[in-house]
Amino acid sequence: MAWLVALLVMVQVMPELEGFFQQVAPDSRAVIYRRDDFFTLLGSHVAIVGAASLIAIVAGVGAAIMVTRPWGRDFLPLVAQLASMGQTFPPVAVLALSVPLLGFGTEPTVVALVLYGLLPIVRNTLVGLQDIDVAVLEAARGMGMSDRQVLWQVELPLAFKVIVAGIRTSVTINIATAAIGSTIGAKTLGDPIIAGIVNGNTAYILQGAILIALLALCVDSAFERLVRRL
């Protein structure tokens, strides 16, 4: 909650800190990024990361569940390899390849973030499901549970903390990575950073970096509170 308050306060007061940023970039005529409202950029950034994370969670958890079933175990090496390739392939390259197909803006950014965020989710889901004691599963089946009931009532609850840890890592990474979407026209908190790099304006870069860092800390703190409650 404290990080959320800090984020919202910083978004609100950022335009009032012109004196401070003038010292950071004394050679710049304009030191407060005003092309877009910071609240607008924050909302768009959160929406893009949220959409990409939701897709990655559904795909990653679903794929991991599939390859831990008897009928899907043959696909385990393929799923693990694809997830690893998604994170080792540079997001900038994904953007460059996606733009001719999807155009500029949000869609290529979401695709890049989905690919980049899959590995922690898939890896942790696999670890969580595979580390469950076989005796526990046998006991559940001995009580008359179906395979679906064992999955939803035993496996997923026992693996939930590990899965959430993977989701936490994925989302936190993507909050920072989403800034590159500004290079192809997506509205994110990377806009001030890109504008600062282009214009040699350190103040712009610092404004974007501060807000992205606070957002990442806010989300990470929320996941920590969730894990504690679990």
PDB file of C-alpha atoms in Angstrom:
ATOM      1  CA  MET A   1       0.000   0.000   0.000  1.00  0.00           C
ATOM      2  CA  ALA A   2       2.850   2.384   0.808  1.00  0.00           C
ATOM      3  CA  TRP A   3       4.387   1.926  -2.636  1.00  0.00           C
ATOM      4  CA  LEU A   4       1.007   2.511  -4.294  1.00  0.00           C
ATOM      5  CA  VAL A   5       0.594   5.770  -2.374  1.00  0.00           C
ATOM      6  CA  ALA A   6       4.135   6.795  -3.331  1.00  0.00           C
ATOM      7  CA  LEU A   7       3.416   6.038  -6.997  1.00  0.00           C
ATOM      8  CA  LEU A   8       0.172   8.021  -7.097  1.00  0.00           C
ATOM      9  CA  VAL A   9       1.712  10.935  -5.222  1.00  0.00           C
ATOM     10  CA  MET A  10       4.699  11.020  -7.562  1.00  0.00           C
ATOM     11  CA  VAL A  11       2.454  10.985 -10.631  1.00  0.00           C
ATOM     12  CA  GLN A  12       0.485  13.862  -9.159  1.00  0.00           C
ATOM     13  CA  VAL A  13       3.397  16.048  -8.060  1.00  0.00           C
ATOM     14  CA  MET A  14       5.824  15.312 -10.908  1.00  0.00           C
ATOM     15  CA  PRO A  15       4.906  18.507 -12.833  1.00  0.00           C
ATOM     16  CA  GLU A  16       5.529  20.518  -9.666  1.00  0.00           C
ATOM     17  CA  LEU A  17       9.144  19.342  -9.396  1.00  0.00           C
ATOM     18  CA  GLU A  18      10.411  21.520 -12.202  1.00  0.00           C
ATOM     19  CA  GLY A  19      13.039  23.153  -9.976  1.00  0.00           C
ATOM     20  CA  PHE A  20      14.573  19.806  -9.043  1.00  0.00           C
ATOM     21  CA  PHE A  21      14.648  18.497 -12.611  1.00  0.00           C
ATOM     22  CA  GLN A  22      16.113  21.800 -13.830  1.00  0.00           C
ATOM     23  CA  GLN A  23      19.136  20.997 -11.692  1.00  0.00           C
ATOM     24  CA  VAL A  24      19.276  17.492 -13.157  1.00  0.00           C
ATOM     25  CA  ALA A  25      19.245  18.816 -16.728  1.00  0.00           C
ATOM     26  CA  PRO A  26      20.399  22.442 -16.562  1.00  0.00           C
ATOM     27  CA  ASP A  27      20.999  22.652 -20.321  1.00  0.00           C
ATOM     28  CA  SER A  28      17.455  21.588 -21.229  1.00  0.00           C
ATOM     29  CA  ARG A  29      14.818  24.229 -21.919  1.00  0.00           C
ATOM     30  CA  ALA A  30      11.884  21.975 -20.931  1.00  0.00           C
ATOM     31  CA  VAL A  31      12.497  19.593 -18.034  1.00  0.00           C
ATOM     32  CA  ILE A  32       8.974  18.245 -17.380  1.00  0.00           C
ATOM     33  CA  TYR A  33       7.576  15.803 -19.912  1.00  0.00           C
ATOM     34  CA  ARG A  34       4.242  17.239 -21.058  1.00  0.00           C
ATOM     35  CA  ARG A  35       3.464  15.485 -24.324  1.00  0.00           C
ATOM     36  CA  ASP A  36       1.101  13.170 -22.430  1.00  0.00           C
ATOM     37  CA  ASP A  37      -0.327  13.217 -18.935  1.00  0.00           C
ATOM     38  CA  PHE A  38       1.550  10.933 -16.527  1.00  0.00           C
ATOM     39  CA  PHE A  39      -1.720   9.378 -15.319  1.00  0.00           C
ATOM     40  CA  THR A  40      -2.593   8.491 -18.926  1.00  0.00           C
ATOM     41  CA  LEU A  41       0.807   6.904 -19.489  1.00  0.00           C
ATOM     42  CA  LEU A  42       0.550   4.987 -16.206  1.00  0.00           C
ATOM     43  CA  GLY A  43      -2.905   3.650 -17.067  1.00  0.00           C
ATOM     44  CA  SER A  44      -1.817   2.586 -20.542  1.00  0.00           C
ATOM     45  CA  HIS A  45       1.335   0.947 -19.166  1.00  0.00           C
ATOM     46  CA  VAL A  46      -0.654  -1.024 -16.601  1.00  0.00           C
ATOM     47  CA  ALA A  47      -3.213  -2.081 -19.233  1.00  0.00           C
ATOM     48  CA  ILE A  48      -0.547  -3.361 -21.627  1.00  0.00           C
ATOM     49  CA  VAL A  49       1.323  -5.279 -18.914  1.00  0.00           C
ATOM     50  CA  GLY A  50      -1.972  -6.601 -17.511  1.00  0.00           C
ATOM     51  CA  ALA A  51      -3.167  -7.898 -20.886  1.00  0.00           C
ATOM     52  CA  ALA A  52       0.181  -9.517 -21.684  1.00  0.00           C
ATOM     53  CA  SER A  53       0.435 -11.052 -18.211  1.00  0.00           C
ATOM     54  CA  LEU A  54      -3.076 -12.498 -18.376  1.00  0.00           C
ATOM     55  CA  ILE A  55      -2.324 -14.167 -21.708  1.00  0.00           C
ATOM     56  CA  ALA A  56       1.028 -15.454 -20.434  1.00  0.00           C
ATOM     57  CA  ILE A  57      -0.564 -16.837 -17.249  1.00  0.00           C
ATOM     58  CA  VAL A  58      -3.310 -18.687 -19.115  1.00  0.00           C
ATOM     59  CA  ALA A  59      -0.907 -20.041 -21.746  1.00  0.00           C
ATOM     60  CA  GLY A  60       1.959 -20.812 -19.359  1.00  0.00           C
ATOM     61  CA  VAL A  61      -0.044 -22.489 -16.600  1.00  0.00           C
ATOM     62  CA  GLY A  62      -2.188 -24.319 -19.148  1.00  0.00           C
ATOM     63  CA  ALA A  63       0.839 -25.635 -21.046  1.00  0.00           C
ATOM     64  CA  ALA A  64       2.556 -26.745 -17.822  1.00  0.00           C
ATOM     65  CA  ILE A  65      -0.569 -28.579 -16.669  1.00  0.00           C
ATOM     66  CA  MET A  66      -0.878 -30.273 -20.048  1.00  0.00           C
ATOM     67  CA  VAL A  67       2.681 -31.641 -20.080  1.00  0.00           C
ATOM     68  CA  THR A  68       2.381 -32.979 -16.529  1.00  0.00           C
ATOM     69  CA  ARG A  69      -0.591 -35.153 -17.501  1.00  0.00           C
ATOM     70  CA  PRO A  70       0.162 -38.725 -18.677  1.00  0.00           C
ATOM     71  CA  TRP A  71      -1.178 -37.972 -22.161  1.00  0.00           C
ATOM     72  CA  GLY A  72       0.927 -34.828 -22.575  1.00  0.00           C
ATOM     73  CA  ARG A  73       4.302 -35.733 -21.103  1.00  0.00           C
ATOM     74  CA  ASP A  74       5.832 -36.288 -24.548  1.00  0.00           C
ATOM     75  CA  PHE A  75       5.464 -32.549 -25.168  1.00  0.00           C
ATOM     76  CA  LEU A  76       7.381 -31.519 -22.011  1.00  0.00           C
ATOM     77  CA  PRO A  77      10.752 -30.921 -23.753  1.00  0.00           C
ATOM     78  CA  LEU A  78       9.056 -28.926 -26.520  1.00  0.00           C
ATOM     79  CA  VAL A  79       7.115 -26.677 -24.115  1.00  0.00           C
ATOM     80  CA  ALA A  80      10.180 -26.074 -21.939  1.00  0.00           C
ATOM     81  CA  GLN A  81      12.286 -25.219 -24.985  1.00  0.00           C
ATOM     82  CA  LEU A  82       9.709 -22.852 -26.454  1.00  0.00           C
ATOM     83  CA  ALA A  83       9.318 -21.037 -23.142  1.00  0.00           C
ATOM     84  CA  SER A  84      13.090 -20.662 -22.838  1.00  0.00           C
ATOM     85  CA  MET A  85      13.375 -19.350 -26.399  1.00  0.00           C
ATOM     86  CA  GLY A  86      10.703 -16.745 -25.668  1.00  0.00           C
ATOM     87  CA  GLN A  87      12.879 -15.118 -22.983  1.00  0.00           C
ATOM     88  CA  THR A  88      16.225 -15.525 -24.728  1.00  0.00           C
ATOM     89  CA  PHE A  89      14.879 -13.920 -27.918  1.00  0.00           C
ATOM     90  CA  PRO A  90      15.330 -10.127 -27.488  1.00  0.00           C
ATOM     91  CA  PRO A  91      12.012  -8.251 -27.091  1.00  0.00           C
ATOM     92  CA  VAL A  92      13.281  -5.593 -29.497  1.00  0.00           C
ATOM     93  CA  ALA A  93      13.678  -8.273 -32.159  1.00  0.00           C
ATOM     94  CA  VAL A  94      10.150  -9.531 -31.474  1.00  0.00           C
ATOM     95  CA  LEU A  95       8.857  -5.978 -31.921  1.00  0.00           C
ATOM     96  CA  ALA A  96      10.729  -5.609 -35.194  1.00  0.00           C
ATOM     97  CA  LEU A  97       9.289  -8.862 -36.535  1.00  0.00           C
ATOM     98  CA  SER A  98       5.771  -8.148 -35.251  1.00  0.00           C
ATOM     99  CA  VAL A  99       5.367  -4.628 -36.652  1.00  0.00           C
ATOM    100  CA  PRO A 100       5.023  -5.715 -40.325  1.00  0.00           C
ATOM    101  CA  LEU A 101       2.240  -8.122 -39.300  1.00  0.00           C
ATOM    102  CA  LEU A 102       0.460  -6.205 -36.534  1.00  0.00           C
ATOM    103  CA  GLY A 103       1.409  -2.601 -37.236  1.00  0.00           C
ATOM    104  CA  PHE A 104       2.697  -0.048 -34.759  1.00  0.00           C
ATOM    105  CA  GLY A 105       1.333   0.408 -31.253  1.00  0.00           C
ATOM    106  CA  THR A 106       0.046  -1.874 -28.526  1.00  0.00           C
ATOM    107  CA  GLU A 107      -0.356  -5.250 -30.242  1.00  0.00           C
ATOM    108  CA  PRO A 108       3.322  -5.948 -31.032  1.00  0.00           C
ATOM    109  CA  THR A 109       4.237  -4.833 -27.518  1.00  0.00           C
ATOM    110  CA  VAL A 110       1.788  -7.305 -25.979  1.00  0.00           C
ATOM    111  CA  VAL A 111       3.176 -10.117 -28.165  1.00  0.00           C
ATOM    112  CA  ALA A 112       6.739  -9.348 -27.070  1.00  0.00           C
ATOM    113  CA  LEU A 113       5.767  -9.229 -23.393  1.00  0.00           C
ATOM    114  CA  VAL A 114       3.834 -12.510 -23.601  1.00  0.00           C
ATOM    115  CA  LEU A 115       6.826 -14.302 -25.089  1.00  0.00           C
ATOM    116  CA  TYR A 116       9.200 -12.703 -22.603  1.00  0.00           C
ATOM    117  CA  GLY A 117       7.009 -13.493 -19.605  1.00  0.00           C
ATOM    118  CA  LEU A 118       6.267 -17.155 -20.300  1.00  0.00           C
ATOM    119  CA  LEU A 119       9.425 -18.788 -18.949  1.00  0.00           C
ATOM    120  CA  PRO A 120       9.066 -17.973 -15.212  1.00  0.00           C
ATOM    121  CA  ILE A 121       5.414 -19.008 -15.256  1.00  0.00           C
ATOM    122  CA  VAL A 122       5.975 -22.290 -17.106  1.00  0.00           C
ATOM    123  CA  ARG A 123       9.072 -23.160 -15.075  1.00  0.00           C
ATOM    124  CA  ASN A 124       7.488 -22.500 -11.680  1.00  0.00           C
ATOM    125  CA  THR A 125       4.251 -24.272 -12.571  1.00  0.00           C
ATOM    126  CA  LEU A 126       6.208 -27.333 -13.655  1.00  0.00           C
ATOM    127  CA  VAL A 127       8.276 -27.273 -10.458  1.00  0.00           C
ATOM    128  CA  GLY A 128       5.206 -26.825  -8.277  1.00  0.00           C
ATOM    129  CA  LEU A 129       3.275 -29.675  -9.881  1.00  0.00           C
ATOM    130  CA  GLN A 130       6.193 -32.090 -10.184  1.00  0.00           C
ATOM    131  CA  ASP A 131       7.319 -31.621  -6.576  1.00  0.00           C
ATOM    132  CA  ILE A 132       4.022 -32.801  -5.096  1.00  0.00           C
ATOM    133  CA  ASP A 133       4.473 -36.022  -3.131  1.00  0.00           C
ATOM    134  CA  VAL A 134       3.195 -38.991  -5.141  1.00  0.00           C
ATOM    135  CA  ALA A 135       1.745 -40.456  -1.953  1.00  0.00           C
ATOM    136  CA  VAL A 136      -0.545 -37.428  -1.623  1.00  0.00           C
ATOM    137  CA  LEU A 137      -1.856 -37.919  -5.154  1.00  0.00           C
ATOM    138  CA  GLU A 138      -2.388 -41.624  -4.586  1.00  0.00           C
ATOM    139  CA  ALA A 139      -4.275 -40.881  -1.369  1.00  0.00           C
ATOM    140  CA  ALA A 140      -6.534 -38.462  -3.239  1.00  0.00           C
ATOM    141  CA  ARG A 141      -7.277 -41.028  -5.921  1.00  0.00           C
ATOM    142  CA  GLY A 142      -7.828 -43.643  -3.230  1.00  0.00           C
ATOM    143  CA  MET A 143     -10.569 -41.405  -1.802  1.00  0.00           C
ATOM    144  CA  GLY A 144     -12.383 -41.696  -5.115  1.00  0.00           C
ATOM    145  CA  MET A 145     -11.361 -38.368  -6.682  1.00  0.00           C
ATOM    146  CA  SER A 146     -11.326 -38.091 -10.455  1.00  0.00           C
ATOM    147  CA  ASP A 147      -8.254 -36.802 -12.292  1.00  0.00           C
ATOM    148  CA  ARG A 148      -9.917 -33.408 -12.663  1.00  0.00           C
ATOM    149  CA  GLN A 149     -10.738 -33.244  -8.963  1.00  0.00           C
ATOM    150  CA  VAL A 150      -7.163 -34.204  -8.049  1.00  0.00           C
ATOM    151  CA  LEU A 151      -5.867 -31.388 -10.258  1.00  0.00           C
ATOM    152  CA  TRP A 152      -8.183 -28.651  -8.946  1.00  0.00           C
ATOM    153  CA  GLN A 153      -8.513 -29.721  -5.320  1.00  0.00           C
ATOM    154  CA  VAL A 154      -5.054 -31.123  -4.586  1.00  0.00           C
ATOM    155  CA  GLU A 155      -2.352 -30.310  -7.145  1.00  0.00           C
ATOM    156  CA  LEU A 156      -3.071 -26.670  -7.921  1.00  0.00           C
ATOM    157  CA  PRO A 157      -3.668 -25.652  -4.286  1.00  0.00           C
ATOM    158  CA  LEU A 158      -0.415 -27.312  -3.200  1.00  0.00           C
ATOM    159  CA  ALA A 159       1.549 -25.750  -6.072  1.00  0.00           C
ATOM    160  CA  PHE A 160      -0.160 -22.368  -5.846  1.00  0.00           C
ATOM    161  CA  LYS A 161       2.565 -20.512  -3.939  1.00  0.00           C
ATOM    162  CA  VAL A 162       5.244 -21.645  -6.367  1.00  0.00           C
ATOM    163  CA  ILE A 163       3.060 -20.710  -9.344  1.00  0.00           C
ATOM    164  CA  VAL A 164       2.362 -17.263  -7.879  1.00  0.00           C
ATOM    165  CA  ALA A 165       6.104 -16.740  -7.402  1.00  0.00           C
ATOM    166  CA  GLY A 166       6.643 -17.373 -11.111  1.00  0.00           C
ATOM    167  CA  ILE A 167       3.815 -15.001 -12.036  1.00  0.00           C
ATOM    168  CA  ARG A 168       5.317 -12.388  -9.713  1.00  0.00           C
ATOM    169  CA  THR A 169       8.680 -12.610 -11.467  1.00  0.00           C
ATOM    170  CA  SER A 170       7.072 -12.490 -14.915  1.00  0.00           C
ATOM    171  CA  VAL A 171       4.911  -9.442 -14.200  1.00  0.00           C
ATOM    172  CA  THR A 172       7.718  -7.524 -12.489  1.00  0.00           C
ATOM    173  CA  ILE A 173      10.073  -8.123 -15.418  1.00  0.00           C
ATOM    174  CA  ASN A 174       7.436  -7.086 -17.927  1.00  0.00           C
ATOM    175  CA  ILE A 175       6.712  -3.811 -16.127  1.00  0.00           C
ATOM    176  CA  ALA A 176      10.229  -2.705 -16.983  1.00  0.00           C
ATOM    177  CA  THR A 177      10.322  -4.376 -20.399  1.00  0.00           C
ATOM    178  CA  ALA A 178       7.078  -2.724 -21.522  1.00  0.00           C
ATOM    179  CA  ALA A 179       8.921   0.586 -21.809  1.00  0.00           C
ATOM    180  CA  ILE A 180      10.409  -0.539 -25.131  1.00  0.00           C
ATOM    181  CA  GLY A 181       6.907  -0.470 -26.600  1.00  0.00           C
ATOM    182  CA  SER A 182       7.253   3.304 -26.805  1.00  0.00           C
ATOM    183  CA  THR A 183       9.757   2.835 -29.620  1.00  0.00           C
ATOM    184  CA  ILE A 184       6.946   1.588 -31.876  1.00  0.00           C
ATOM    185  CA  GLY A 185       4.175   3.930 -30.806  1.00  0.00           C
ATOM    186  CA  ALA A 186       2.655   2.204 -27.771  1.00  0.00           C
ATOM    187  CA  LYS A 187       1.804   4.606 -24.955  1.00  0.00           C
ATOM    188  CA  THR A 188       3.790   3.534 -21.900  1.00  0.00           C
ATOM    189  CA  LEU A 189       5.894   5.074 -19.166  1.00  0.00           C
ATOM    190  CA  GLY A 190       8.763   4.543 -21.574  1.00  0.00           C
ATOM    191  CA  ASP A 191       7.632   7.607 -23.565  1.00  0.00           C
ATOM    192  CA  PRO A 192       9.566  10.100 -21.387  1.00  0.00           C
ATOM    193  CA  ILE A 193      12.596   7.797 -21.456  1.00  0.00           C
ATOM    194  CA  ILE A 194      12.629   7.531 -25.252  1.00  0.00           C
ATOM    195  CA  ALA A 195      12.029  11.280 -25.603  1.00  0.00           C
ATOM    196  CA  GLY A 196      14.863  11.930 -23.165  1.00  0.00           C
ATOM    197  CA  ILE A 197      17.255   9.703 -25.090  1.00  0.00           C
ATOM    198  CA  VAL A 198      16.345  11.325 -28.412  1.00  0.00           C
ATOM    199  CA  ASN A 199      16.641  14.886 -27.060  1.00  0.00           C
ATOM    200  CA  GLY A 200      19.486  14.302 -24.646  1.00  0.00           C
ATOM    201  CA  ASN A 201      17.215  15.278 -21.747  1.00  0.00           C
ATOM    202  CA  THR A 202      18.224  13.490 -18.537  1.00  0.00           C
ATOM    203  CA  ALA A 203      15.202  14.870 -16.666  1.00  0.00           C
ATOM    204  CA  TYR A 204      12.764  13.099 -18.998  1.00  0.00           C
ATOM    205  CA  ILE A 205      14.652   9.822 -18.603  1.00  0.00           C
ATOM    206  CA  LEU A 206      14.626  10.124 -14.827  1.00  0.00           C
ATOM    207  CA  GLN A 207      10.873  10.836 -14.716  1.00  0.00           C
ATOM    208  CA  GLY A 208      10.026   7.698 -16.674  1.00  0.00           C
ATOM    209  CA  ALA A 209      12.494   5.568 -14.734  1.00  0.00           C
ATOM    210  CA  ILE A 210      11.164   6.713 -11.352  1.00  0.00           C
ATOM    211  CA  LEU A 211       7.561   5.908 -12.234  1.00  0.00           C
ATOM    212  CA  ILE A 212       8.421   2.507 -13.715  1.00  0.00           C
ATOM    213  CA  ALA A 213      10.475   1.614 -10.634  1.00  0.00           C
ATOM    214  CA  LEU A 214       7.664   2.660  -8.286  1.00  0.00           C
ATOM    215  CA  LEU A 215       5.126   0.669 -10.310  1.00  0.00           C
ATOM    216  CA  ALA A 216       7.342  -2.429 -10.197  1.00  0.00           C
ATOM    217  CA  LEU A 217       7.807  -2.067  -6.438  1.00  0.00           C
ATOM    218  CA  CYS A 218       4.068  -1.573  -5.979  1.00  0.00           C
ATOM    219  CA  VAL A 219       3.173  -4.736  -7.896  1.00  0.00           C
ATOM    220  CA  ASP A 220       5.932  -6.759  -6.276  1.00  0.00           C
ATOM    221  CA  SER A 221       4.716  -5.649  -2.845  1.00  0.00           C
ATOM    222  CA  ALA A 222       1.159  -6.673  -3.742  1.00  0.00           C
ATOM    223  CA  PHE A 223       2.348 -10.153  -4.703  1.00  0.00           C
ATOM    224  CA  GLU A 224       4.323 -10.405  -1.458  1.00  0.00           C
ATOM    225  CA  ARG A 225       1.189  -9.586   0.547  1.00  0.00           C
ATOM    226  CA  LEU A 226      -0.745 -12.209  -1.445  1.00  0.00           C
ATOM    227  CA  VAL A 227       1.887 -14.889  -0.754  1.00  0.00           C
ATOM    228  CA  ARG A 228       1.864 -14.066   2.953  1.00  0.00           C
ATOM    229  CA  ARG A 229      -1.901 -14.465   3.095  1.00  0.00           C
ATOM    230  CA  LEU A 230      -1.682 -17.795   1.326  1.00  0.00           C
TER     231      LEU A 230
END
